[in-house]
Amino acid sequence: GDDVTRVMLASAILPLVMLLLATAAFGNEVGDRTLVYLVTKPIARWRIVVPKLLASVAVGGIPVALGGALAVAVIEGGDGGGALATGAGLLAGAAAYAAIFTWAGLATRHALLIGLVYVFIWEAALAAYLDGIRFLSVRRYTLALVHALDHGRLASIDISLGALTRNTERAKVIDYTVPLHTEATSVLTTDKLDIKHRPQHYLSNAM
């Protein structure tokens, strides 16, 4: 179940489906050059963009989320909690991809190429090994949300979003260093105190 969510759905199927749909959301308006006339109408810009985003999520995101939830339920033997967590995470990821790729489709004519570079180079290669750029990966947020909704899902995968995120391996180091950090802080703190002139009963109580 974890491999289906991580490798097939979150890494390939979801971003590619949303890339194809969202970059072409305003394709007719841009191709016909009617977008200029559309934005000059006395209509709020969000009323123009939001329907396009919702259409992309409805056509691409909802089927992928439902398919992912069904696949996890079948593979995991009817695990309803894992299926719901997977579906919710994929749907949130679809909304994020739709927003990014729709903006790219409006900003440049090379949105499809840029999206492919983002999905297969930035997310699949760079963000998988460099902690510092994981905050800019929709895939990582999607997997982290699935894990947050159901801690049994993706437990064996490092889905941290930064170097300071606590996970299974880092917990051992953190738990080991906390006593040392506390002791070092105490030494540094008491080293600045003038304990020679303190009353004897205060020192005995402190001991």
PDB file of C-alpha atoms in Angstrom:
ATOM      1  CA  GLY A   1       0.000   0.000   0.000  1.00  0.00           C
ATOM      2  CA  ASP A   2       2.779   2.448   0.849  1.00  0.00           C
ATOM      3  CA  ASP A   3       4.578   1.766  -2.438  1.00  0.00           C
ATOM      4  CA  VAL A   4       1.396   2.371  -4.427  1.00  0.00           C
ATOM      5  CA  THR A   5       0.819   5.698  -2.673  1.00  0.00           C
ATOM      6  CA  ARG A   6       4.418   6.894  -2.778  1.00  0.00           C
ATOM      7  CA  VAL A   7       5.707   5.602  -6.124  1.00  0.00           C
ATOM      8  CA  MET A   8       2.680   5.416  -8.415  1.00  0.00           C
ATOM      9  CA  LEU A   9       0.113   7.905  -7.140  1.00  0.00           C
ATOM     10  CA  ALA A  10       1.953  10.763  -5.403  1.00  0.00           C
ATOM     11  CA  SER A  11       5.072  10.640  -7.588  1.00  0.00           C
ATOM     12  CA  ALA A  12       3.697  10.029 -11.075  1.00  0.00           C
ATOM     13  CA  ILE A  13      -0.043   9.689 -11.680  1.00  0.00           C
ATOM     14  CA  LEU A  14      -1.315  12.618  -9.585  1.00  0.00           C
ATOM     15  CA  PRO A  15       1.204  15.288 -10.681  1.00  0.00           C
ATOM     16  CA  LEU A  16       1.059  14.283 -14.351  1.00  0.00           C
ATOM     17  CA  VAL A  17      -2.738  14.276 -14.480  1.00  0.00           C
ATOM     18  CA  MET A  18      -2.937  17.654 -12.769  1.00  0.00           C
ATOM     19  CA  LEU A  19      -0.155  19.030 -14.958  1.00  0.00           C
ATOM     20  CA  LEU A  20      -1.998  18.166 -18.168  1.00  0.00           C
ATOM     21  CA  LEU A  21      -5.317  19.535 -16.944  1.00  0.00           C
ATOM     22  CA  ALA A  22      -4.222  22.643 -15.036  1.00  0.00           C
ATOM     23  CA  THR A  23      -1.772  24.018 -17.597  1.00  0.00           C
ATOM     24  CA  ALA A  24      -4.543  23.823 -20.194  1.00  0.00           C
ATOM     25  CA  ALA A  25      -7.215  25.331 -17.914  1.00  0.00           C
ATOM     26  CA  PHE A  26      -7.030  28.674 -19.719  1.00  0.00           C
ATOM     27  CA  GLY A  27      -5.797  27.169 -22.975  1.00  0.00           C
ATOM     28  CA  ASN A  28      -8.778  28.248 -25.067  1.00  0.00           C
ATOM     29  CA  GLU A  29      -8.737  31.797 -23.698  1.00  0.00           C
ATOM     30  CA  VAL A  30      -4.998  32.161 -24.251  1.00  0.00           C
ATOM     31  CA  GLY A  31      -5.108  30.566 -27.707  1.00  0.00           C
ATOM     32  CA  ASP A  32      -8.028  32.690 -28.895  1.00  0.00           C
ATOM     33  CA  ARG A  33      -6.616  35.784 -27.164  1.00  0.00           C
ATOM     34  CA  THR A  34      -9.909  36.334 -25.399  1.00  0.00           C
ATOM     35  CA  LEU A  35      -8.373  36.352 -21.923  1.00  0.00           C
ATOM     36  CA  VAL A  36      -7.739  40.095 -22.159  1.00  0.00           C
ATOM     37  CA  TYR A  37     -11.413  40.764 -22.782  1.00  0.00           C
ATOM     38  CA  LEU A  38     -12.370  38.389 -19.991  1.00  0.00           C
ATOM     39  CA  VAL A  39     -10.299  40.170 -17.338  1.00  0.00           C
ATOM     40  CA  THR A  40     -11.578  43.599 -18.411  1.00  0.00           C
ATOM     41  CA  LYS A  41     -15.121  42.672 -17.429  1.00  0.00           C
ATOM     42  CA  PRO A  42     -16.370  43.967 -14.063  1.00  0.00           C
ATOM     43  CA  ILE A  43     -15.852  40.558 -12.435  1.00  0.00           C
ATOM     44  CA  ALA A  44     -13.539  39.744  -9.558  1.00  0.00           C
ATOM     45  CA  ARG A  45     -10.455  37.863 -10.746  1.00  0.00           C
ATOM     46  CA  TRP A  46     -11.014  35.034  -8.285  1.00  0.00           C
ATOM     47  CA  ARG A  47     -14.406  34.384  -9.871  1.00  0.00           C
ATOM     48  CA  ILE A  48     -12.589  33.691 -13.106  1.00  0.00           C
ATOM     49  CA  VAL A  49      -9.803  31.527 -11.682  1.00  0.00           C
ATOM     50  CA  VAL A  50     -11.602  29.488  -9.004  1.00  0.00           C
ATOM     51  CA  PRO A  51     -14.004  27.720 -11.408  1.00  0.00           C
ATOM     52  CA  LYS A  52     -11.026  26.658 -13.519  1.00  0.00           C
ATOM     53  CA  LEU A  53      -9.232  25.309 -10.440  1.00  0.00           C
ATOM     54  CA  LEU A  54     -12.313  23.452  -9.250  1.00  0.00           C
ATOM     55  CA  ALA A  55     -12.816  21.960 -12.694  1.00  0.00           C
ATOM     56  CA  SER A  56      -9.229  20.672 -12.787  1.00  0.00           C
ATOM     57  CA  VAL A  57      -9.554  19.147  -9.312  1.00  0.00           C
ATOM     58  CA  ALA A  58     -12.944  17.627 -10.113  1.00  0.00           C
ATOM     59  CA  VAL A  59     -11.836  16.074 -13.403  1.00  0.00           C
ATOM     60  CA  GLY A  60      -8.359  14.953 -12.329  1.00  0.00           C
ATOM     61  CA  GLY A  61      -7.957  15.084  -8.566  1.00  0.00           C
ATOM     62  CA  ILE A  62     -11.144  13.384  -7.408  1.00  0.00           C
ATOM     63  CA  PRO A  63     -10.769  10.296  -9.667  1.00  0.00           C
ATOM     64  CA  VAL A  64      -7.115   9.864  -8.636  1.00  0.00           C
ATOM     65  CA  ALA A  65      -7.987  10.281  -4.942  1.00  0.00           C
ATOM     66  CA  LEU A  66     -10.871   7.799  -5.160  1.00  0.00           C
ATOM     67  CA  GLY A  67      -8.736   5.340  -7.109  1.00  0.00           C
ATOM     68  CA  GLY A  68      -5.914   5.630  -4.599  1.00  0.00           C
ATOM     69  CA  ALA A  69      -8.255   5.128  -1.651  1.00  0.00           C
ATOM     70  CA  LEU A  70      -9.808   2.085  -3.311  1.00  0.00           C
ATOM     71  CA  ALA A  71      -6.395   0.609  -4.146  1.00  0.00           C
ATOM     72  CA  VAL A  72      -5.181   1.008  -0.561  1.00  0.00           C
ATOM     73  CA  ALA A  73      -8.388  -0.512   0.801  1.00  0.00           C
ATOM     74  CA  VAL A  74      -8.008  -3.560  -1.450  1.00  0.00           C
ATOM     75  CA  ILE A  75      -4.286  -4.023  -0.821  1.00  0.00           C
ATOM     76  CA  GLU A  76      -4.546  -3.508   2.932  1.00  0.00           C
ATOM     77  CA  GLY A  77      -7.546  -5.811   3.279  1.00  0.00           C
ATOM     78  CA  GLY A  78     -10.254  -3.248   3.918  1.00  0.00           C
ATOM     79  CA  ASP A  79      -8.277  -0.679   5.936  1.00  0.00           C
ATOM     80  CA  GLY A  80     -10.810   2.149   5.953  1.00  0.00           C
ATOM     81  CA  GLY A  81      -8.653   4.579   7.914  1.00  0.00           C
ATOM     82  CA  GLY A  82      -5.692   4.190   5.583  1.00  0.00           C
ATOM     83  CA  ALA A  83      -7.930   4.503   2.534  1.00  0.00           C
ATOM     84  CA  LEU A  84      -9.526   7.721   3.789  1.00  0.00           C
ATOM     85  CA  ALA A  85      -6.129   9.193   4.727  1.00  0.00           C
ATOM     86  CA  THR A  86      -4.757   8.357   1.286  1.00  0.00           C
ATOM     87  CA  GLY A  87      -7.763   9.842  -0.494  1.00  0.00           C
ATOM     88  CA  ALA A  88      -7.704  13.046   1.561  1.00  0.00           C
ATOM     89  CA  GLY A  89      -3.953  13.518   1.091  1.00  0.00           C
ATOM     90  CA  LEU A  90      -4.144  12.968  -2.658  1.00  0.00           C
ATOM     91  CA  LEU A  91      -7.069  15.369  -2.970  1.00  0.00           C
ATOM     92  CA  ALA A  92      -5.161  18.081  -1.085  1.00  0.00           C
ATOM     93  CA  GLY A  93      -2.143  17.444  -3.287  1.00  0.00           C
ATOM     94  CA  ALA A  94      -4.329  17.735  -6.383  1.00  0.00           C
ATOM     95  CA  ALA A  95      -5.554  21.151  -5.245  1.00  0.00           C
ATOM     96  CA  ALA A  96      -1.969  22.328  -4.672  1.00  0.00           C
ATOM     97  CA  TYR A  97      -0.788  21.043  -8.059  1.00  0.00           C
ATOM     98  CA  ALA A  98      -3.802  22.636  -9.755  1.00  0.00           C
ATOM     99  CA  ALA A  99      -2.997  26.043  -8.263  1.00  0.00           C
ATOM    100  CA  ILE A 100       0.686  25.892  -9.241  1.00  0.00           C
ATOM    101  CA  PHE A 101       0.208  24.561 -12.757  1.00  0.00           C
ATOM    102  CA  THR A 102      -2.718  26.866 -13.535  1.00  0.00           C
ATOM    103  CA  TRP A 103      -0.547  29.837 -12.595  1.00  0.00           C
ATOM    104  CA  ALA A 104       2.268  28.453 -14.751  1.00  0.00           C
ATOM    105  CA  GLY A 105      -0.114  28.080 -17.686  1.00  0.00           C
ATOM    106  CA  LEU A 106      -1.000  31.753 -17.428  1.00  0.00           C
ATOM    107  CA  ALA A 107       2.556  32.922 -16.846  1.00  0.00           C
ATOM    108  CA  THR A 108       4.361  31.174 -19.704  1.00  0.00           C
ATOM    109  CA  ARG A 109       3.788  29.219 -22.895  1.00  0.00           C
ATOM    110  CA  HIS A 110       6.273  26.596 -21.707  1.00  0.00           C
ATOM    111  CA  ALA A 111       4.240  25.612 -18.646  1.00  0.00           C
ATOM    112  CA  LEU A 112       4.087  21.936 -19.633  1.00  0.00           C
ATOM    113  CA  LEU A 113       7.856  21.664 -19.977  1.00  0.00           C
ATOM    114  CA  ILE A 114       8.433  23.545 -16.719  1.00  0.00           C
ATOM    115  CA  GLY A 115       5.936  21.273 -14.976  1.00  0.00           C
ATOM    116  CA  LEU A 116       7.713  18.154 -16.212  1.00  0.00           C
ATOM    117  CA  VAL A 117      11.011  19.507 -14.908  1.00  0.00           C
ATOM    118  CA  TYR A 118       9.388  20.260 -11.554  1.00  0.00           C
ATOM    119  CA  VAL A 119       7.819  16.793 -11.228  1.00  0.00           C
ATOM    120  CA  PHE A 120      10.657  14.584 -12.447  1.00  0.00           C
ATOM    121  CA  ILE A 121      13.771  16.599 -11.575  1.00  0.00           C
ATOM    122  CA  TRP A 122      12.872  18.897  -8.681  1.00  0.00           C
ATOM    123  CA  GLU A 123      10.541  16.577  -6.769  1.00  0.00           C
ATOM    124  CA  ALA A 124      11.704  13.115  -7.818  1.00  0.00           C
ATOM    125  CA  ALA A 125      15.459  13.769  -7.762  1.00  0.00           C
ATOM    126  CA  LEU A 126      16.476  16.910  -5.878  1.00  0.00           C
ATOM    127  CA  ALA A 127      13.833  17.091  -3.150  1.00  0.00           C
ATOM    128  CA  ALA A 128      14.288  13.397  -2.391  1.00  0.00           C
ATOM    129  CA  TYR A 129      17.873  13.939  -1.225  1.00  0.00           C
ATOM    130  CA  LEU A 130      18.199  17.625  -0.264  1.00  0.00           C
ATOM    131  CA  ASP A 131      16.414  18.514   2.972  1.00  0.00           C
ATOM    132  CA  GLY A 132      16.584  22.237   2.367  1.00  0.00           C
ATOM    133  CA  ILE A 133      14.254  22.248  -0.651  1.00  0.00           C
ATOM    134  CA  ARG A 134      11.647  19.772   0.583  1.00  0.00           C
ATOM    135  CA  PHE A 135       9.483  22.691   1.684  1.00  0.00           C
ATOM    136  CA  LEU A 136       8.937  23.418  -2.024  1.00  0.00           C
ATOM    137  CA  SER A 137       7.753  19.919  -2.910  1.00  0.00           C
ATOM    138  CA  VAL A 138       4.012  19.281  -3.186  1.00  0.00           C
ATOM    139  CA  ARG A 139       4.721  15.555  -3.208  1.00  0.00           C
ATOM    140  CA  ARG A 140       6.356  15.746   0.232  1.00  0.00           C
ATOM    141  CA  TYR A 141       3.444  17.679   1.692  1.00  0.00           C
ATOM    142  CA  THR A 142       1.013  15.153   0.217  1.00  0.00           C
ATOM    143  CA  LEU A 143       2.836  12.203   1.780  1.00  0.00           C
ATOM    144  CA  ALA A 144       3.242  14.050   5.075  1.00  0.00           C
ATOM    145  CA  LEU A 145      -0.499  14.750   5.186  1.00  0.00           C
ATOM    146  CA  VAL A 146      -1.338  11.087   4.544  1.00  0.00           C
ATOM    147  CA  HIS A 147       0.996  10.087   7.370  1.00  0.00           C
ATOM    148  CA  ALA A 148      -0.438  12.743   9.698  1.00  0.00           C
ATOM    149  CA  LEU A 149      -3.993  11.517   9.109  1.00  0.00           C
ATOM    150  CA  ASP A 150      -3.038   7.880   9.662  1.00  0.00           C
ATOM    151  CA  HIS A 151       0.261   7.220  11.459  1.00  0.00           C
ATOM    152  CA  GLY A 152       0.251   3.630  10.257  1.00  0.00           C
ATOM    153  CA  ARG A 153       0.631   4.770   6.666  1.00  0.00           C
ATOM    154  CA  LEU A 154       4.080   5.572   5.242  1.00  0.00           C
ATOM    155  CA  ALA A 155       5.674   4.887   8.646  1.00  0.00           C
ATOM    156  CA  SER A 156       8.740   3.324   7.007  1.00  0.00           C
ATOM    157  CA  ILE A 157       9.383   6.289   4.709  1.00  0.00           C
ATOM    158  CA  ASP A 158      11.284   9.439   5.614  1.00  0.00           C
ATOM    159  CA  ILE A 159       8.649  12.072   4.837  1.00  0.00           C
ATOM    160  CA  SER A 160      10.267  14.844   6.859  1.00  0.00           C
ATOM    161  CA  LEU A 161      10.122  18.357   5.453  1.00  0.00           C
ATOM    162  CA  GLY A 162      13.352  19.559   6.987  1.00  0.00           C
ATOM    163  CA  ALA A 163      16.513  18.570   8.766  1.00  0.00           C
ATOM    164  CA  LEU A 164      15.031  19.301  12.213  1.00  0.00           C
ATOM    165  CA  THR A 165      11.900  17.211  11.743  1.00  0.00           C
ATOM    166  CA  ARG A 166      11.665  14.400  14.267  1.00  0.00           C
ATOM    167  CA  ASN A 167      11.435  10.933  12.750  1.00  0.00           C
ATOM    168  CA  THR A 168      12.209   7.387  13.884  1.00  0.00           C
ATOM    169  CA  GLU A 169      15.947   7.553  13.285  1.00  0.00           C
ATOM    170  CA  ARG A 170      16.439  11.105  14.531  1.00  0.00           C
ATOM    171  CA  ALA A 171      14.437  10.413  17.675  1.00  0.00           C
ATOM    172  CA  LYS A 172      17.249   8.200  18.990  1.00  0.00           C
ATOM    173  CA  VAL A 173      19.767  11.021  18.586  1.00  0.00           C
ATOM    174  CA  ILE A 174      17.412  13.643  20.020  1.00  0.00           C
ATOM    175  CA  ASP A 175      16.523  11.538  23.069  1.00  0.00           C
ATOM    176  CA  TYR A 176      20.212  10.881  23.689  1.00  0.00           C
ATOM    177  CA  THR A 177      21.294  14.499  23.410  1.00  0.00           C
ATOM    178  CA  VAL A 178      18.557  16.043  25.569  1.00  0.00           C
ATOM    179  CA  PRO A 179      20.207  15.058  28.924  1.00  0.00           C
ATOM    180  CA  LEU A 180      23.572  16.300  27.685  1.00  0.00           C
ATOM    181  CA  HIS A 181      22.042  19.564  26.535  1.00  0.00           C
ATOM    182  CA  THR A 182      20.294  20.014  29.893  1.00  0.00           C
ATOM    183  CA  GLU A 183      23.455  19.318  31.854  1.00  0.00           C
ATOM    184  CA  ALA A 184      25.514  21.670  29.696  1.00  0.00           C
ATOM    185  CA  THR A 185      22.934  24.408  30.133  1.00  0.00           C
ATOM    186  CA  SER A 186      23.002  23.955  33.896  1.00  0.00           C
ATOM    187  CA  VAL A 187      26.794  24.201  34.009  1.00  0.00           C
ATOM    188  CA  LEU A 188      26.814  27.341  31.898  1.00  0.00           C
ATOM    189  CA  THR A 189      24.096  28.878  34.057  1.00  0.00           C
ATOM    190  CA  THR A 190      25.635  28.122  37.458  1.00  0.00           C
ATOM    191  CA  ASP A 191      29.053  29.151  36.236  1.00  0.00           C
ATOM    192  CA  LYS A 192      27.855  32.756  36.120  1.00  0.00           C
ATOM    193  CA  LEU A 193      26.478  32.728  39.671  1.00  0.00           C
ATOM    194  CA  ASP A 194      28.448  34.185  42.548  1.00  0.00           C
ATOM    195  CA  ILE A 195      27.922  31.250  44.900  1.00  0.00           C
ATOM    196  CA  LYS A 196      30.784  32.234  47.234  1.00  0.00           C
ATOM    197  CA  HIS A 197      28.710  34.993  48.827  1.00  0.00           C
ATOM    198  CA  ARG A 198      25.456  33.077  49.062  1.00  0.00           C
ATOM    199  CA  PRO A 199      24.149  32.047  52.517  1.00  0.00           C
ATOM    200  CA  GLN A 200      25.043  28.553  53.628  1.00  0.00           C
ATOM    201  CA  HIS A 201      21.415  27.442  54.037  1.00  0.00           C
ATOM    202  CA  TYR A 202      20.698  28.459  50.409  1.00  0.00           C
ATOM    203  CA  LEU A 203      23.556  26.320  49.156  1.00  0.00           C
ATOM    204  CA  SER A 204      22.436  23.351  51.248  1.00  0.00           C
ATOM    205  CA  ASN A 205      18.893  23.644  49.906  1.00  0.00           C
ATOM    206  CA  ALA A 206      20.220  23.881  46.370  1.00  0.00           C
ATOM    207  CA  MET A 207      22.200  20.709  46.913  1.00  0.00           C
TER     208      MET A 207
END
